[in-house]
Amino acid sequence: MQGDPIDRAALAQVKPGLTLHADAALNGEPEPAMLGEPITPFSVFFIRNNGTLPEIGDAAQWRLAIDGEVEEPRSWSIAELQSHFETVTETAVLECAGNGRSLFQPATDGVPWRLGAVGCARWTGVRLRDVLQASGVKPSAVYTGHYAPDRQIQDPGRPALSRGLPLAKALAPETLLAFGMNGETLPLLHGGPLRIVAPGYPGSAWQKWLDRVSLRPHEHDGEKMQGTNYRLPIRPVAPGEPVDPSEFAVITDIRVKSLITTPAPGFTAAIGAGVAVRGFAWSGAVALASVRVSGDGGESWVEADLGEAEGAFAWRAFGATLPTPRPGPIEIVAQARDVAGRVQPLEAAPWNPRGYCNNQAQRVAGEVR
Ligand SMILES: Nc1nc2c(c(=O)[nH]1)N[C@H]1C(S)=C(S)[C@@H](COP(=O)(O)O)O[C@H]1N2
Ligand SMILES: [Mo]
């Protein structure tokens, strides 16, 4: 696959169940029911591209440049990264900031993601911190800028995406330059040979096909760091309200959230048998605390059992059995809470012009009979 620009038909071969969105770039997501594994396999992991898929060629020739506000600019092959720095594996949720966008009213611009633009994988690489420190971080550095060869489909002269991280996140021990995913070589579709892994940050910060990190003396000003791109209003805005781009700030930590993977919408449950609810919950910098589940649309609640986390940035399985005493419609809701007490909104999450960070509680309707 490496080196061949993949088309929609080829994507359907390697990720057969994904629903592809109708734009020119390759964007696809699974149904929640396909995400029942604690470690999301490649075959069902969502894929999000702002532009073309680059032609990568021989991964052995790949080089990562480190420059900008450093004492000594350097460049590394993957093999050199592996031999100079400690290799670590971090299990972490990758969620697109636009996941859940299609639930916003009124609708916003952007890929109309439902709930499947999220997965949890084991990412293997070296710490970005170690590689930056090998070049000597200047006191003037405050942000990283990430670069990759993919281009905008309408304008091949422009990078598809160039985003960055605040220096503290770039130097955090969990932030990786990853060349492995789920115990295998990082696939081209997920940014191989090299990508940023920024656990707790939205997917846009996880630059794929990374060939350069430049330390910046100010917030990175690359494509998709400005205007309304991957930014949220700094004040509450009414749904549909136009907001001046000066009133936006870059999205950092993702919000507490849960995904019901079973039952699926339209399920039936037998009277008296109960219905088993299962899924995963996660949050960003602030740890997940608990998940509660309702079988009456949020009137009454049952505390869910929580599984162990495979590290601070992995998602955690939750499960509960809800009673089904009477026949009729049933609506399941799950609501996660973080240790700071923040919860998923039961109704709409704060509307914003580009439809980011929708962590409203998922509802799954079925019938008892
Ligand atoms: N070079 C590059 N990196 C990128 C993107 C992109 O378009 N180009 N999209 C970003 C966004 S918005 C997301 S959500 C994740 C998706 O990662 P995945 O395709 O491996 O699931 O990649 C990020 N990294
Ligand atoms: Mo994204």
mmCIF file of C-alpha atoms in Angstrom, residues 71-324:
data_model
loop_
_atom_site.group_PDB
_atom_site.id
_atom_site.type_symbol
_atom_site.label_atom_id
_atom_site.label_comp_id
_atom_site.label_asym_id
_atom_site.label_seq_id
_atom_site.Cartn_x
_atom_site.Cartn_y
_atom_site.Cartn_z
ATOM 1 C CA GLU A 71 20.394 25.656 19.274
ATOM 2 C CA GLU A 72 21.213 23.079 16.621
ATOM 3 C CA PRO A 73 18.852 22.148 13.765
ATOM 4 C CA ARG A 74 19.030 18.444 13.040
ATOM 5 C CA SER A 75 17.466 15.795 10.875
ATOM 6 C CA TRP A 76 16.694 12.167 11.702
ATOM 7 C CA SER A 77 15.761 9.002 9.863
ATOM 8 C CA ILE A 78 13.308 6.630 11.552
ATOM 9 C CA ALA A 79 16.181 4.209 12.250
ATOM 10 C CA GLU A 80 18.204 7.018 13.863
ATOM 11 C CA LEU A 81 15.260 8.023 16.050
ATOM 12 C CA GLN A 82 14.941 4.393 17.136
ATOM 13 C CA SER A 83 18.611 3.973 17.967
ATOM 14 C CA HIS A 84 19.117 7.344 19.720
ATOM 15 C CA PHE A 85 16.016 7.561 21.875
ATOM 16 C CA GLU A 86 13.990 5.364 24.184
ATOM 17 C CA THR A 87 11.044 3.700 22.448
ATOM 18 C CA VAL A 88 7.792 3.899 24.394
ATOM 19 C CA THR A 89 4.213 2.759 23.843
ATOM 20 C CA GLU A 90 1.279 4.923 24.925
ATOM 21 C CA THR A 91 -2.323 3.733 24.696
ATOM 22 C CA ALA A 92 -4.378 6.763 23.774
ATOM 23 C CA VAL A 93 -7.688 7.869 22.326
ATOM 24 C CA LEU A 94 -7.523 9.657 18.976
ATOM 25 C CA GLU A 95 -10.668 11.734 18.483
ATOM 26 C CA CYS A 96 -11.371 14.244 15.745
ATOM 27 C CA ALA A 97 -12.452 17.638 17.102
ATOM 28 C CA GLY A 98 -15.372 17.384 14.658
ATOM 29 C CA ASN A 99 -16.638 14.053 16.016
ATOM 30 C CA GLY A 100 -20.379 14.467 16.687
ATOM 31 C CA ARG A 101 -20.606 17.583 14.486
ATOM 32 C CA SER A 102 -23.746 16.334 12.692
ATOM 33 C CA LEU A 103 -25.667 16.547 15.991
ATOM 34 C CA PHE A 104 -25.356 20.337 16.135
ATOM 35 C CA GLN A 105 -28.405 22.441 15.299
ATOM 36 C CA PRO A 106 -28.162 24.519 13.186
ATOM 37 C CA ALA A 107 -25.748 22.457 11.085
ATOM 38 C CA THR A 108 -22.249 23.815 10.560
ATOM 39 C CA ASP A 109 -19.606 23.542 7.833
ATOM 40 C CA GLY A 110 -17.268 20.572 7.929
ATOM 41 C CA VAL A 111 -17.348 16.792 7.540
ATOM 42 C CA PRO A 112 -20.694 15.706 9.061
ATOM 43 C CA TRP A 113 -19.209 13.195 11.501
ATOM 44 C CA ARG A 114 -21.648 11.157 13.501
ATOM 45 C CA LEU A 115 -20.091 9.456 16.567
ATOM 46 C CA GLY A 116 -17.412 7.259 15.003
ATOM 47 C CA ALA A 117 -14.486 9.667 14.527
ATOM 48 C CA VAL A 118 -12.758 8.196 17.566
ATOM 49 C CA GLY A 119 -10.657 5.156 18.410
ATOM 50 C CA CYS A 120 -8.120 3.986 20.963
ATOM 51 C CA ALA A 121 -4.806 2.483 19.883
ATOM 52 C CA ARG A 122 -1.379 1.558 21.203
ATOM 53 C CA TRP A 123 1.014 4.094 19.718
ATOM 54 C CA THR A 124 4.726 3.328 19.692
ATOM 55 C CA GLY A 125 7.455 5.877 19.128
ATOM 56 C CA VAL A 126 9.984 8.139 20.772
ATOM 57 C CA ARG A 127 9.162 11.115 22.958
ATOM 58 C CA LEU A 128 8.983 14.394 21.052
ATOM 59 C CA ARG A 129 10.593 15.932 24.145
ATOM 60 C CA ASP A 130 13.754 13.824 23.801
ATOM 61 C CA VAL A 131 14.159 14.707 20.142
ATOM 62 C CA LEU A 132 13.575 18.436 20.728
ATOM 63 C CA GLN A 133 16.002 18.461 23.651
ATOM 64 C CA ALA A 134 18.665 16.800 21.483
ATOM 65 C CA SER A 135 18.548 19.996 19.406
ATOM 66 C CA GLY A 136 18.573 22.310 22.456
ATOM 67 C CA VAL A 137 15.280 24.149 23.013
ATOM 68 C CA LYS A 138 15.852 27.912 23.077
ATOM 69 C CA PRO A 139 14.083 29.960 25.780
ATOM 70 C CA SER A 140 12.319 31.821 22.957
ATOM 71 C CA ALA A 141 10.411 28.649 21.902
ATOM 72 C CA VAL A 142 6.749 28.644 22.945
ATOM 73 C CA TYR A 143 4.988 26.432 20.356
ATOM 74 C CA THR A 144 5.704 23.724 17.802
ATOM 75 C CA GLY A 145 4.789 23.889 14.127
ATOM 76 C CA HIS A 146 4.215 20.554 12.358
ATOM 77 C CA TYR A 147 4.704 20.002 8.636
ATOM 78 C CA ALA A 148 3.753 17.235 6.224
ATOM 79 C CA PRO A 149 3.705 16.792 2.432
ATOM 80 C CA ASP A 150 -0.072 16.383 1.914
ATOM 81 C CA ARG A 151 -1.711 19.187 -0.040
ATOM 82 C CA GLN A 152 -5.116 20.836 -0.317
ATOM 83 C CA ILE A 153 -7.182 19.215 -3.022
ATOM 84 C CA GLN A 154 -8.391 22.521 -4.519
ATOM 85 C CA ASP A 155 -4.985 24.192 -4.216
ATOM 86 C CA PRO A 156 -2.009 21.798 -4.368
ATOM 87 C CA GLY A 157 0.300 24.741 -3.638
ATOM 88 C CA ARG A 158 -0.922 24.813 -0.049
ATOM 89 C CA PRO A 159 -0.330 22.345 2.780
ATOM 90 C CA ALA A 160 -3.431 20.374 3.756
ATOM 91 C CA LEU A 161 -2.791 21.092 7.418
ATOM 92 C CA SER A 162 0.013 22.511 9.529
ATOM 93 C CA ARG A 163 -0.737 22.619 13.203
ATOM 94 C CA GLY A 164 1.277 22.686 16.408
ATOM 95 C CA LEU A 165 1.352 22.252 20.161
ATOM 96 C CA PRO A 166 2.001 24.599 23.068
ATOM 97 C CA LEU A 167 5.587 23.910 24.186
ATOM 98 C CA ALA A 168 4.458 22.383 27.505
ATOM 99 C CA LYS A 169 2.402 19.751 25.643
ATOM 100 C CA ALA A 170 5.238 19.134 23.170
ATOM 101 C CA LEU A 171 7.560 18.464 26.141
ATOM 102 C CA ALA A 172 5.022 16.346 28.075
ATOM 103 C CA PRO A 173 6.117 12.721 28.504
ATOM 104 C CA GLU A 174 3.033 11.344 26.697
ATOM 105 C CA THR A 175 3.614 13.251 23.458
ATOM 106 C CA LEU A 176 5.270 11.007 20.876
ATOM 107 C CA LEU A 177 6.739 10.829 17.420
ATOM 108 C CA ALA A 178 5.052 7.544 16.555
ATOM 109 C CA PHE A 179 6.119 4.960 13.999
ATOM 110 C CA GLY A 180 4.001 2.088 15.333
ATOM 111 C CA MET A 181 0.291 1.434 15.864
ATOM 112 C CA ASN A 182 -1.130 -1.600 17.636
ATOM 113 C CA GLY A 183 2.188 -3.447 17.506
ATOM 114 C CA GLU A 184 2.716 -2.947 13.772
ATOM 115 C CA THR A 185 4.433 -0.406 11.568
ATOM 116 C CA LEU A 186 2.318 2.751 11.475
ATOM 117 C CA PRO A 187 0.181 2.412 8.319
ATOM 118 C CA LEU A 188 0.331 5.072 5.626
ATOM 119 C CA LEU A 189 -3.377 5.777 6.150
ATOM 120 C CA HIS A 190 -2.687 6.754 9.771
ATOM 121 C CA GLY A 191 0.314 8.925 8.992
ATOM 122 C CA GLY A 192 3.141 6.436 8.503
ATOM 123 C CA PRO A 193 6.082 6.508 8.510
ATOM 124 C CA LEU A 194 5.835 9.129 11.303
ATOM 125 C CA ARG A 195 3.123 11.076 13.077
ATOM 126 C CA ILE A 196 2.588 13.152 16.186
ATOM 127 C CA VAL A 197 0.697 11.452 19.015
ATOM 128 C CA ALA A 198 -0.647 14.094 21.403
ATOM 129 C CA PRO A 199 -2.792 12.168 23.914
ATOM 130 C CA GLY A 200 -5.666 14.221 25.294
ATOM 131 C CA TYR A 201 -5.504 16.702 22.394
ATOM 132 C CA PRO A 202 -7.869 16.558 19.403
ATOM 133 C CA GLY A 203 -6.812 14.632 16.297
ATOM 134 C CA SER A 204 -5.880 17.811 14.419
ATOM 135 C CA ALA A 205 -2.811 18.098 16.686
ATOM 136 C CA TRP A 206 -1.714 14.565 15.691
ATOM 137 C CA GLN A 207 0.065 15.539 12.465
ATOM 138 C CA LYS A 208 0.423 12.639 10.021
ATOM 139 C CA TRP A 209 3.351 12.141 7.585
ATOM 140 C CA LEU A 210 5.432 14.398 9.797
ATOM 141 C CA ASP A 211 8.633 15.560 8.088
ATOM 142 C CA ARG A 212 9.431 18.717 10.044
ATOM 143 C CA VAL A 213 8.899 20.171 13.500
ATOM 144 C CA SER A 214 9.820 23.816 13.800
ATOM 145 C CA LEU A 215 9.931 25.490 17.216
ATOM 146 C CA ARG A 216 8.090 28.783 17.032
ATOM 147 C CA PRO A 217 8.562 31.970 19.096
ATOM 148 C CA HIS A 218 4.764 32.490 19.109
ATOM 149 C CA GLU A 219 1.626 30.387 18.643
ATOM 150 C CA HIS A 220 2.046 28.498 15.379
ATOM 151 C CA ASP A 221 0.452 30.341 12.464
ATOM 152 C CA GLY A 222 0.291 27.450 9.982
ATOM 153 C CA GLU A 223 -2.684 26.559 7.832
ATOM 154 C CA LYS A 224 -5.648 25.511 9.978
ATOM 155 C CA MET A 225 -4.391 27.299 13.107
ATOM 156 C CA GLN A 226 -6.209 30.520 12.297
ATOM 157 C CA GLY A 227 -9.616 32.041 11.770
ATOM 158 C CA THR A 228 -12.290 29.576 12.789
ATOM 159 C CA ASN A 229 -10.199 26.443 11.980
ATOM 160 C CA TYR A 230 -9.977 24.078 14.953
ATOM 161 C CA ARG A 231 -10.777 27.020 17.196
ATOM 162 C CA LEU A 232 -13.654 27.665 19.587
ATOM 163 C CA PRO A 233 -15.337 30.964 20.509
ATOM 164 C CA ILE A 234 -13.944 32.342 23.775
ATOM 165 C CA ARG A 235 -17.443 33.382 24.895
ATOM 166 C CA PRO A 236 -20.792 31.604 24.766
ATOM 167 C CA VAL A 237 -22.503 32.130 21.410
ATOM 168 C CA ALA A 238 -26.110 31.573 20.419
ATOM 169 C CA PRO A 239 -26.737 28.813 17.868
ATOM 170 C CA GLY A 240 -26.294 30.303 14.398
ATOM 171 C CA GLU A 241 -24.775 33.539 15.708
ATOM 172 C CA PRO A 242 -21.976 34.905 13.484
ATOM 173 C CA VAL A 243 -18.737 35.288 15.477
ATOM 174 C CA ASP A 244 -15.714 37.403 14.587
ATOM 175 C CA PRO A 245 -12.571 35.259 14.038
ATOM 176 C CA SER A 246 -10.734 37.401 16.619
ATOM 177 C CA GLU A 247 -13.010 35.890 19.275
ATOM 178 C CA PHE A 248 -11.681 32.337 18.856
ATOM 179 C CA ALA A 249 -8.965 30.335 20.640
ATOM 180 C CA VAL A 250 -7.184 27.123 19.598
ATOM 181 C CA ILE A 251 -8.760 23.910 20.891
ATOM 182 C CA THR A 252 -6.490 22.110 23.353
ATOM 183 C CA ASP A 253 -7.801 19.346 25.641
ATOM 184 C CA ILE A 254 -10.675 17.176 24.451
ATOM 185 C CA ARG A 255 -13.814 16.970 26.605
ATOM 186 C CA VAL A 256 -15.134 14.148 28.747
ATOM 187 C CA LYS A 257 -17.234 11.830 26.577
ATOM 188 C CA SER A 258 -18.657 8.335 26.243
ATOM 189 C CA LEU A 259 -19.663 6.078 23.376
ATOM 190 C CA ILE A 260 -22.350 3.396 23.653
ATOM 191 C CA THR A 261 -21.241 0.516 21.437
ATOM 192 C CA THR A 262 -24.058 -1.850 22.426
ATOM 193 C CA PRO A 263 -26.999 -2.030 22.091
ATOM 194 C CA ALA A 264 -27.359 -0.490 18.633
ATOM 195 C CA PRO A 265 -30.214 1.877 17.691
ATOM 196 C CA GLY A 266 -33.433 -0.029 16.984
ATOM 197 C CA PHE A 267 -32.597 -2.836 19.451
ATOM 198 C CA THR A 268 -35.261 -4.930 21.101
ATOM 199 C CA ALA A 269 -35.121 -6.284 24.658
ATOM 200 C CA ALA A 270 -37.354 -8.837 26.353
ATOM 201 C CA ILE A 271 -39.627 -7.814 29.237
ATOM 202 C CA GLY A 272 -37.933 -8.586 32.547
ATOM 203 C CA ALA A 273 -34.651 -9.699 30.968
ATOM 204 C CA GLY A 274 -32.891 -6.345 31.267
ATOM 205 C CA VAL A 275 -30.629 -4.806 28.655
ATOM 206 C CA ALA A 276 -26.841 -4.801 28.863
ATOM 207 C CA VAL A 277 -25.286 -1.445 27.966
ATOM 208 C CA ARG A 278 -21.602 -1.320 27.080
ATOM 209 C CA GLY A 279 -19.192 1.209 25.690
ATOM 210 C CA PHE A 280 -16.126 3.322 26.374
ATOM 211 C CA ALA A 281 -15.514 6.649 28.088
ATOM 212 C CA TRP A 282 -12.561 9.028 27.968
ATOM 213 C CA SER A 283 -11.474 12.603 28.619
ATOM 214 C CA GLY A 284 -8.502 14.875 27.946
ATOM 215 C CA ALA A 285 -6.084 16.237 30.557
ATOM 216 C CA VAL A 286 -8.580 15.744 33.402
ATOM 217 C CA ALA A 287 -9.114 12.078 34.255
ATOM 218 C CA LEU A 288 -12.408 10.282 33.792
ATOM 219 C CA ALA A 289 -14.278 9.770 37.085
ATOM 220 C CA SER A 290 -17.473 7.836 36.370
ATOM 221 C CA VAL A 291 -20.193 6.941 33.892
ATOM 222 C CA ARG A 292 -23.917 6.645 34.612
ATOM 223 C CA VAL A 293 -26.539 5.100 32.391
ATOM 224 C CA SER A 294 -30.259 5.725 32.067
ATOM 225 C CA GLY A 295 -32.979 3.602 30.445
ATOM 226 C CA ASP A 296 -35.657 6.287 30.517
ATOM 227 C CA GLY A 297 -33.984 9.061 28.570
ATOM 228 C CA GLY A 298 -32.305 10.555 31.653
ATOM 229 C CA GLU A 299 -35.030 10.471 34.335
ATOM 230 C CA SER A 300 -33.354 7.844 36.517
ATOM 231 C CA TRP A 301 -29.764 6.607 36.513
ATOM 232 C CA VAL A 302 -27.660 3.519 37.230
ATOM 233 C CA GLU A 303 -23.957 3.868 38.020
ATOM 234 C CA ALA A 304 -21.938 1.909 35.417
ATOM 235 C CA ASP A 305 -19.028 -0.402 36.242
ATOM 236 C CA LEU A 306 -15.765 1.009 34.912
ATOM 237 C CA GLY A 307 -12.920 -1.117 33.585
ATOM 238 C CA GLU A 308 -9.257 -0.371 34.227
ATOM 239 C CA ALA A 309 -7.560 2.152 31.957
ATOM 240 C CA GLU A 310 -4.550 1.009 29.964
ATOM 241 C CA GLY A 311 -2.753 4.247 30.899
ATOM 242 C CA ALA A 312 -3.934 7.783 31.595
ATOM 243 C CA PHE A 313 -5.031 8.543 28.016
ATOM 244 C CA ALA A 314 -6.741 5.275 27.076
ATOM 245 C CA TRP A 315 -10.489 4.958 27.106
ATOM 246 C CA ARG A 316 -12.159 2.836 29.789
ATOM 247 C CA ALA A 317 -14.840 0.254 29.218
ATOM 248 C CA PHE A 318 -18.129 0.825 31.029
ATOM 249 C CA GLY A 319 -21.048 -1.500 31.496
ATOM 250 C CA ALA A 320 -24.413 -1.625 33.226
ATOM 251 C CA THR A 321 -27.588 -3.669 33.013
ATOM 252 C CA LEU A 322 -30.795 -1.675 32.872
ATOM 253 C CA PRO A 323 -34.125 -3.139 33.957
ATOM 254 C CA THR A 324 -36.819 -3.711 31.315
#
